[in-house]
PDB file of C-alpha atoms in Angstrom:
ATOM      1  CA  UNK A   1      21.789  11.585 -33.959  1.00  0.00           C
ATOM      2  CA  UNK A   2      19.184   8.963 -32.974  1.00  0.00           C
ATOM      3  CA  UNK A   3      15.902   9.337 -34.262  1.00  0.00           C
ATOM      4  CA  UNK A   4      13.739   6.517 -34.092  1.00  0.00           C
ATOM      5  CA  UNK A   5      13.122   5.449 -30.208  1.00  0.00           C
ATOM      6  CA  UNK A   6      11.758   1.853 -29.367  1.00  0.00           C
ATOM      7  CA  UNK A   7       9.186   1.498 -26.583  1.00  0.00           C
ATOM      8  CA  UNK A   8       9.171  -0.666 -23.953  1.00  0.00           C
ATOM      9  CA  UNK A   9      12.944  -1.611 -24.031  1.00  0.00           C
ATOM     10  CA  UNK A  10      11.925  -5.621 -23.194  1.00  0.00           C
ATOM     11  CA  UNK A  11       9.134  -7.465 -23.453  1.00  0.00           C
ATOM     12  CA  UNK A  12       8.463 -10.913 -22.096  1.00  0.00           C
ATOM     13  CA  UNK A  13       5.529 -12.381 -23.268  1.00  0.00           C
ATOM     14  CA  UNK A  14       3.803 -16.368 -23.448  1.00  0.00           C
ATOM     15  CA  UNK A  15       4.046 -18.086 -26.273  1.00  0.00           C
ATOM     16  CA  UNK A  16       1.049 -17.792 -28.776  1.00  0.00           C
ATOM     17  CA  UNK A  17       0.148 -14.091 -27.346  1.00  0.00           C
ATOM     18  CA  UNK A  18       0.681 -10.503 -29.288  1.00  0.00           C
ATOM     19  CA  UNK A  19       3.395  -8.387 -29.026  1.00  0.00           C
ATOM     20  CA  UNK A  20       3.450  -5.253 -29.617  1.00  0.00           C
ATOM     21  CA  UNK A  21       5.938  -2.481 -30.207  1.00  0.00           C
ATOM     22  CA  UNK A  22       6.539   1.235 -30.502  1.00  0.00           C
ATOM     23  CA  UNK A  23       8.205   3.268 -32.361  1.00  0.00           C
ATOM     24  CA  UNK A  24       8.445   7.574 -32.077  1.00  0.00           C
ATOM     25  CA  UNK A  25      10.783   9.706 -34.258  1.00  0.00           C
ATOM     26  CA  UNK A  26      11.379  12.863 -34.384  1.00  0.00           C
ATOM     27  CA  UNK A  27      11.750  14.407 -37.859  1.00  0.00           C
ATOM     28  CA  UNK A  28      10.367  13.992 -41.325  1.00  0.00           C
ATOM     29  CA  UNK A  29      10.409  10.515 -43.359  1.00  0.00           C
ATOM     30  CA  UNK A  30       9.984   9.170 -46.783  1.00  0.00           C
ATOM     31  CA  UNK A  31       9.512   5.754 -44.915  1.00  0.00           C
ATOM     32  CA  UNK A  32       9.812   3.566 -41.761  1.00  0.00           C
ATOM     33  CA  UNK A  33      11.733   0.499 -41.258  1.00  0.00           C
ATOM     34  CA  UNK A  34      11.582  -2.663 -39.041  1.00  0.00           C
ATOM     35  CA  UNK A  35      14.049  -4.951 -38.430  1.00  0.00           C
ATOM     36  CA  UNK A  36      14.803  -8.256 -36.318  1.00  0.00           C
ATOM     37  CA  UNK A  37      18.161  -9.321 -35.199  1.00  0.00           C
ATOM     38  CA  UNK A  38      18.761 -12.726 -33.532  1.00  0.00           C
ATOM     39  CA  UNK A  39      22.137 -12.054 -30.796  1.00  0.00           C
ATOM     40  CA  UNK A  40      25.613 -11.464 -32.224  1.00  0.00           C
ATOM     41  CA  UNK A  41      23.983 -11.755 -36.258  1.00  0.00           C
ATOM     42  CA  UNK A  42      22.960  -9.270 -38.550  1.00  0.00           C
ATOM     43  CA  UNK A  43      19.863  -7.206 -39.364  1.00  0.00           C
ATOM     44  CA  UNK A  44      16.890  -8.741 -41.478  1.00  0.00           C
ATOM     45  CA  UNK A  45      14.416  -6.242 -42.455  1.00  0.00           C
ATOM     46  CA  UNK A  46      10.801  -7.415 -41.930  1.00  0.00           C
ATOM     47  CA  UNK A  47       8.804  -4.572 -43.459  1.00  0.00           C
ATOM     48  CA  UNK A  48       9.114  -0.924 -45.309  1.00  0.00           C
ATOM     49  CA  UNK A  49       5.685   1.486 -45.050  1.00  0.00           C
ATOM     50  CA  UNK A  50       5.872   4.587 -46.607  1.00  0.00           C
ATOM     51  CA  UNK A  51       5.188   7.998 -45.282  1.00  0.00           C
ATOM     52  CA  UNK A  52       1.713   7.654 -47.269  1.00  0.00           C
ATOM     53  CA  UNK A  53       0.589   4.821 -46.161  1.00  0.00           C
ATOM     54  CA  UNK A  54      -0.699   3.599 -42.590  1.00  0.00           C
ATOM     55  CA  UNK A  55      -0.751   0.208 -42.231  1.00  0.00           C
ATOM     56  CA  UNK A  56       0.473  -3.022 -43.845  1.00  0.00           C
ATOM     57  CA  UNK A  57       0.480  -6.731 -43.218  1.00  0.00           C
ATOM     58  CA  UNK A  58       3.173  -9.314 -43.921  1.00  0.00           C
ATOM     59  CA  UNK A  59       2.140 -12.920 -42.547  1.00  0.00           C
ATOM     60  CA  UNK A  60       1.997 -12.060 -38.740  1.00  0.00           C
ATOM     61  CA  UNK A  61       3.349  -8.865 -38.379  1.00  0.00           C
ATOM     62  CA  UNK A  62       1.208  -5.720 -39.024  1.00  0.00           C
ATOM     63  CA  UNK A  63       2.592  -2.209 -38.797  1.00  0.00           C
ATOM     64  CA  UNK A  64       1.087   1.212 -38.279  1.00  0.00           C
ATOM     65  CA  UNK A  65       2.320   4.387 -38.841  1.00  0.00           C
ATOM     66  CA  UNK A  66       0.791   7.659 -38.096  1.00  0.00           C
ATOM     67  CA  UNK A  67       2.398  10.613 -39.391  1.00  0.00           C
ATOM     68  CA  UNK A  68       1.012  13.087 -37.421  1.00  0.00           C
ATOM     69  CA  UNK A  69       1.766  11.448 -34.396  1.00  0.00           C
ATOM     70  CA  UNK A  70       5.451  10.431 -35.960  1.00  0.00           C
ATOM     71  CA  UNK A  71       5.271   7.288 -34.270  1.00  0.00           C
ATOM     72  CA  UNK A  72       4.913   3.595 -35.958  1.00  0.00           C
ATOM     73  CA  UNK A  73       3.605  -0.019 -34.010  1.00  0.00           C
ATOM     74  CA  UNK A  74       4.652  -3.822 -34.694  1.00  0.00           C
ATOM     75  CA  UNK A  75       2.524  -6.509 -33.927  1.00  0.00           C
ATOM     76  CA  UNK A  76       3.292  -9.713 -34.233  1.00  0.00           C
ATOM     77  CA  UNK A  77       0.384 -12.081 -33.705  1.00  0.00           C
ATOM     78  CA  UNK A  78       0.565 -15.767 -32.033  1.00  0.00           C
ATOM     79  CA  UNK A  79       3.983 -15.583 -30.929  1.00  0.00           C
ATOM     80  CA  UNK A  80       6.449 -18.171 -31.226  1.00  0.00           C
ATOM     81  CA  UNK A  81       9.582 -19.199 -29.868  1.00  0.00           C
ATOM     82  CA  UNK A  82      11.516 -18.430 -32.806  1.00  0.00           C
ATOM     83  CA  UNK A  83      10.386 -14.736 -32.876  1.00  0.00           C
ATOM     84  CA  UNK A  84      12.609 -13.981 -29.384  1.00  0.00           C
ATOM     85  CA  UNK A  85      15.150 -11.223 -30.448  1.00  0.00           C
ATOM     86  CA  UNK A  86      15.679  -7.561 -31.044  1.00  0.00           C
ATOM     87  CA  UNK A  87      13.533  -5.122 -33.469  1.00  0.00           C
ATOM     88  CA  UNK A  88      14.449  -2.239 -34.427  1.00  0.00           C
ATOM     89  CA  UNK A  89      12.727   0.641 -36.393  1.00  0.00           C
ATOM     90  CA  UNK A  90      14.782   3.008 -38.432  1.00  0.00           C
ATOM     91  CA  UNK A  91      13.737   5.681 -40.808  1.00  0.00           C
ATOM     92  CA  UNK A  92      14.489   6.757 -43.821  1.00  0.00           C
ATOM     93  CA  UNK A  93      14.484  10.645 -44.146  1.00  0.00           C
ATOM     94  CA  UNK A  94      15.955  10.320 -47.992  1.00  0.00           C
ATOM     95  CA  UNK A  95      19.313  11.751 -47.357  1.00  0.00           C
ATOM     96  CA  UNK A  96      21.392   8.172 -47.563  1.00  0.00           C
ATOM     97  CA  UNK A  97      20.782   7.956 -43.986  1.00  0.00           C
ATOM     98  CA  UNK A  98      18.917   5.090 -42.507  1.00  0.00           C
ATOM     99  CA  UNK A  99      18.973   6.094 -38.303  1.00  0.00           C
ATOM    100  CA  UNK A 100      17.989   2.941 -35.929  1.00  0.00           C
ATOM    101  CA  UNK A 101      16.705   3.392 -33.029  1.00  0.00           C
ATOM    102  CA  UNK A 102      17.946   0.957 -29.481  1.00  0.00           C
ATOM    103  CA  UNK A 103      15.228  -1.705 -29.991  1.00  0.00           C
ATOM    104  CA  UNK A 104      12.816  -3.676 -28.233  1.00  0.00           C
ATOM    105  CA  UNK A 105      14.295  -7.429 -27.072  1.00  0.00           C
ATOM    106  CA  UNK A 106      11.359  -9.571 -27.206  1.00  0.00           C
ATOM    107  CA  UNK A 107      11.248 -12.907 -25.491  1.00  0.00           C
ATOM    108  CA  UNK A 108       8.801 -15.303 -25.698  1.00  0.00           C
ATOM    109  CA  UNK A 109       8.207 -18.034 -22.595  1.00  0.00           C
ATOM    110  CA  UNK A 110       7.532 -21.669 -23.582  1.00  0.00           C
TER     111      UNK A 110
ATOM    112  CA  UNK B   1      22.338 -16.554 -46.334  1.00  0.00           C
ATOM    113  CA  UNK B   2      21.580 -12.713 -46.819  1.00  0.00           C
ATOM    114  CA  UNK B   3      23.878 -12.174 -50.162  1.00  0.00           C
ATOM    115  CA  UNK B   4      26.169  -9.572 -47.777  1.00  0.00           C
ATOM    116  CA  UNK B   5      29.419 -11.339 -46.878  1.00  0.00           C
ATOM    117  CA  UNK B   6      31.350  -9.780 -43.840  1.00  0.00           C
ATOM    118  CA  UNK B   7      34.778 -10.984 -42.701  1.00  0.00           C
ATOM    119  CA  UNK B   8      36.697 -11.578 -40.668  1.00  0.00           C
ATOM    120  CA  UNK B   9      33.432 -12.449 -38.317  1.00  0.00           C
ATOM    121  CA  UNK B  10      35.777 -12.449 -35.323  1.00  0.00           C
ATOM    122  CA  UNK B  11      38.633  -9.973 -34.699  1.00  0.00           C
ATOM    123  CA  UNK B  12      41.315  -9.467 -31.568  1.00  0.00           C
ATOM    124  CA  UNK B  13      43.673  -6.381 -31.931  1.00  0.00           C
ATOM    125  CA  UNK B  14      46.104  -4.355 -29.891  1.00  0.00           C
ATOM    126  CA  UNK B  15      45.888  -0.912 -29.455  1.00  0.00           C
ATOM    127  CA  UNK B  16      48.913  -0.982 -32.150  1.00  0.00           C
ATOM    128  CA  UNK B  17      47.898  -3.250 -34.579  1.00  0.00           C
ATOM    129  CA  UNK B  18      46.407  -1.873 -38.196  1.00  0.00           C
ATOM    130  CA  UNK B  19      43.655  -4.730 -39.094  1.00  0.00           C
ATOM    131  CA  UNK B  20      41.014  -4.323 -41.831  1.00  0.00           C
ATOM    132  CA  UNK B  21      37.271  -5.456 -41.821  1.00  0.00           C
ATOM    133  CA  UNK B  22      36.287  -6.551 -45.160  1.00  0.00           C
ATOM    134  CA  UNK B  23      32.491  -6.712 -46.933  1.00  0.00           C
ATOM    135  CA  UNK B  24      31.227  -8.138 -50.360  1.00  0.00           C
ATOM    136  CA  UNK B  25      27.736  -8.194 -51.585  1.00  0.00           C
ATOM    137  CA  UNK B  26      26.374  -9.961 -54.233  1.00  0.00           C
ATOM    138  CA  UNK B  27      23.151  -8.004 -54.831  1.00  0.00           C
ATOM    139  CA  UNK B  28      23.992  -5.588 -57.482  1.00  0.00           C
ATOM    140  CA  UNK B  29      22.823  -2.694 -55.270  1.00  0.00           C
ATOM    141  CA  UNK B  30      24.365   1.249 -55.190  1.00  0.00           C
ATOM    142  CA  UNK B  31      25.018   1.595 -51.993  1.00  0.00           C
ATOM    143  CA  UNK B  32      27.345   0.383 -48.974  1.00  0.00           C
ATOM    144  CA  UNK B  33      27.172   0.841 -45.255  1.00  0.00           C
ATOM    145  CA  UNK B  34      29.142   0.912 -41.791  1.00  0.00           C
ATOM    146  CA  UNK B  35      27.261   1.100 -38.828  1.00  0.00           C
ATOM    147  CA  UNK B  36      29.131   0.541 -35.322  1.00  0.00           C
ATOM    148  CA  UNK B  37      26.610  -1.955 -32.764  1.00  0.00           C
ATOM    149  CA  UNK B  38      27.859  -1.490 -28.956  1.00  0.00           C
ATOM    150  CA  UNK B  39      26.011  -2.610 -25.994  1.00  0.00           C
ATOM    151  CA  UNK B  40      23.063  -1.056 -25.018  1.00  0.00           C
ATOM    152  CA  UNK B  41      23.293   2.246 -27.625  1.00  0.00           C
ATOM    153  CA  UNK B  42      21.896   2.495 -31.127  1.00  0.00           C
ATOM    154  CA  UNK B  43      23.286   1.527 -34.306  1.00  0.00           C
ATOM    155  CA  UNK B  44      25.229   4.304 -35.027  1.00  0.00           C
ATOM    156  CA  UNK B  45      25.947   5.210 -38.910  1.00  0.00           C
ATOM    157  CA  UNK B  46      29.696   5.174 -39.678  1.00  0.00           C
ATOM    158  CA  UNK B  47      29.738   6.023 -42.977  1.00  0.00           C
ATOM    159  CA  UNK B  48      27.714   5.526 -46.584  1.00  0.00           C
ATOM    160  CA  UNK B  49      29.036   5.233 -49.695  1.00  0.00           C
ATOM    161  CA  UNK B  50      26.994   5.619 -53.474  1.00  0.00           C
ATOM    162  CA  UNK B  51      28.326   4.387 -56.064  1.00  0.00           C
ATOM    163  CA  UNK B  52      31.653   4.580 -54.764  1.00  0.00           C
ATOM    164  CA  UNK B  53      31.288   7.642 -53.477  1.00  0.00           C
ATOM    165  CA  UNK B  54      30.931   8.699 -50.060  1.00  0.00           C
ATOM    166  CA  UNK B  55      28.240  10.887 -49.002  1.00  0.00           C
ATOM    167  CA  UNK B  56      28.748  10.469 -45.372  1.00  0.00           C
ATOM    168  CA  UNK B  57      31.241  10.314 -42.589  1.00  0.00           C
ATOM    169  CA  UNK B  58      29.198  10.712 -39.258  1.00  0.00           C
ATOM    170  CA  UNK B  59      31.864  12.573 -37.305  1.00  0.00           C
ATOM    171  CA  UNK B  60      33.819   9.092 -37.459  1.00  0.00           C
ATOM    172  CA  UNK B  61      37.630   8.952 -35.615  1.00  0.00           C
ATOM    173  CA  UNK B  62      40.344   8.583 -38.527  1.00  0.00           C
ATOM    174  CA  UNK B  63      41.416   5.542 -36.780  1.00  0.00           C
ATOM    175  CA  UNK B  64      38.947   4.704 -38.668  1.00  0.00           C
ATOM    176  CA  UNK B  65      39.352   4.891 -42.562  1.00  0.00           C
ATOM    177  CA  UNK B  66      37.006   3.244 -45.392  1.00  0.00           C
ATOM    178  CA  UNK B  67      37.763   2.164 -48.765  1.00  0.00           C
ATOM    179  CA  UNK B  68      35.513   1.163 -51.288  1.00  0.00           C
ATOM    180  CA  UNK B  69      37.182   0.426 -54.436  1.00  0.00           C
ATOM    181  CA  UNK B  70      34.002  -0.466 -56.303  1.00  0.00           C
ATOM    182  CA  UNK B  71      30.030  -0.539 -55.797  1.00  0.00           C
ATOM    183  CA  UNK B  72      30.768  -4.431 -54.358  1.00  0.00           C
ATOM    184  CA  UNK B  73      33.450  -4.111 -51.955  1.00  0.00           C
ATOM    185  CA  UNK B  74      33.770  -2.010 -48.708  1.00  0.00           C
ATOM    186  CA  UNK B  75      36.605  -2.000 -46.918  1.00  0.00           C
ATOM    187  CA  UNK B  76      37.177   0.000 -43.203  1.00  0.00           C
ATOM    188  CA  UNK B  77      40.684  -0.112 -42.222  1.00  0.00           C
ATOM    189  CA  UNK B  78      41.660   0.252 -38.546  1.00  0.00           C
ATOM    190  CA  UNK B  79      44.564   1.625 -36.504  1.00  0.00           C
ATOM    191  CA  UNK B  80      45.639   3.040 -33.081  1.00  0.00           C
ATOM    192  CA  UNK B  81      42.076   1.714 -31.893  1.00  0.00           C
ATOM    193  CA  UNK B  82      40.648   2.135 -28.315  1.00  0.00           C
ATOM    194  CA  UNK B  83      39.403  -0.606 -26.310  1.00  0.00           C
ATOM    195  CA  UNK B  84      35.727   1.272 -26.304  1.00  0.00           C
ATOM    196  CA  UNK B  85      35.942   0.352 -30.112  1.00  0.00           C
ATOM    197  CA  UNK B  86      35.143  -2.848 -29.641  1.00  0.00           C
ATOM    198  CA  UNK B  87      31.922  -3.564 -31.123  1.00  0.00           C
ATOM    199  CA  UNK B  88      29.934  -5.236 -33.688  1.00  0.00           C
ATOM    200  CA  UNK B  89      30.798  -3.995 -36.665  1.00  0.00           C
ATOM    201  CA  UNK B  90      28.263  -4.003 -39.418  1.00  0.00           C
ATOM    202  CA  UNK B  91      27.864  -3.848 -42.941  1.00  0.00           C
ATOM    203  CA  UNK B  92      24.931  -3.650 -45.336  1.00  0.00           C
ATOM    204  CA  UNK B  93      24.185  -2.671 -49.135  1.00  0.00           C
ATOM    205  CA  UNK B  94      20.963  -1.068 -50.701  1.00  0.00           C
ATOM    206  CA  UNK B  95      19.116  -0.029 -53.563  1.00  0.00           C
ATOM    207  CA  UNK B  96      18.509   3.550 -53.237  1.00  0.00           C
ATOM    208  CA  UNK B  97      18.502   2.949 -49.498  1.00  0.00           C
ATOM    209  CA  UNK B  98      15.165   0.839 -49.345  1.00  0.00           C
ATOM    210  CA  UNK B  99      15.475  -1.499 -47.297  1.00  0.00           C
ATOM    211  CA  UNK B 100      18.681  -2.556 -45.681  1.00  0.00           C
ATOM    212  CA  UNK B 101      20.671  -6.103 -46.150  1.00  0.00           C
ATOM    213  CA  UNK B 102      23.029  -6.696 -43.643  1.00  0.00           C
ATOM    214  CA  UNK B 103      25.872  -8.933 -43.382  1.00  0.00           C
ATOM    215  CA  UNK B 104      26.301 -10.788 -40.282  1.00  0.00           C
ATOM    216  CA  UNK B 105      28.676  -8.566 -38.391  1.00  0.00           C
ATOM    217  CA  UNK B 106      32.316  -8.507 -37.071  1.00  0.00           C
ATOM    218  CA  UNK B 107      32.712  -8.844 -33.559  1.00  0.00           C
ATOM    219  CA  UNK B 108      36.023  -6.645 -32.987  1.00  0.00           C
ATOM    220  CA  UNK B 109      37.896  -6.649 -29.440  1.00  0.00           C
ATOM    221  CA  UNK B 110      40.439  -4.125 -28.913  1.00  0.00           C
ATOM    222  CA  UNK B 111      42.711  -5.354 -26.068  1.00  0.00           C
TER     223      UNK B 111
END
């Protein structure tokens, strides 16, 4: 069953602005999970954050999670061309299953 | 290069055929995934396997039927398939499920 659910569905942004996506899920987690996936290729994960922890920074992207709310942000700051494709959030609820949610398909105008 | 090898990356099959996807990785991790991509639905979890074992079959068809012979290999055989299997099929390996690496997919059509 799906748990994580990506918020909006498409975003079209300018190059060089933020983007920003949600994530809500449902149940219980020992950690959240983004990914990006460029059309027709695999999943890359970007970034883990734990169930403790509430935010944390790779190079441009910054997530959130808040627990209480069960629902988890990615920014990515000064866009680029390069970052147009799908992410995806899944979590981790420690029972071998990693659940995806339907992603966000960012695009970023030139 | 993501160190999770899928292949064939393309595959065309009759409803009669019996084809086989194939995945490798080169990671050392535990555990090995399926997860079925189709348009405009979430990834849906096939099945896991730890160390060779599996530990889950989400309600899959037994058209569909997975091997894995070893912690590196994963196999998922198919047969009698339906054109609404066509999908992306994809694979990826773990360490005690944290995080994900995925290989780059097989693109199945069932004709």
């Amino acid at each position: 069953s799906q748990q994580g659910e990506e918020d909006p569905q498409a975003l079209s942004i300018q190059e060089g602005e933020n983007a920003t996506m949600n994530c809500s899920y449902k149940t219980s987690i020992n950690n959240l999970q983004w990914y990006r996936q460029n059309s027709g290729r695999g999943l890359v994960h970007l970034i883990l954050i734990r169930s403790n922890e509430r935010e944390k920074h790779s190079g441009r992207l910054r997530v959130t999670l808040d627990t209480s709310k069960k629902s988890s942000s990615l920014l990515i700051t000064a866009s680029r061309a390069a970052d147009t494709a799908s992410y995806f959030c899944a979590t981790d609820a420690s029972d071998d299953k990693i659940i995806f949610g339907k992603g966000t398909r960012l695009h970023i105008l030139p | 290069e993501t160190g999770v090898t899928q292949t064939p990356r393309h595959l065309v099959m009759g409803m009669t055929n019996k084809k086989s996807l194939k995945c490798e990785q080169h990671l050392g991790h535990n555990a090995m995934y399926w997860y079925k991509q189709s348009a405009k639905k979430p990834l849906e979890l096939m099945f896991v396997y730890n160390f060779k074992e599996q530990t889950e079959n989400n309600s899959v068809p037994s058209r569909f039927s997975p091997e894995c012979p070893n912690s590196s290999h994963l196999f998922l055989h198919l047969h009698t398939l339906q054109p609404e299997d066509s999908a992306l099929y994809l694979c990826a390996s773990s360490q005690e499920a944290k995080p994900l690496f995925f290989g780059e997919g097989s693109r199945l059509t069932v004709l």
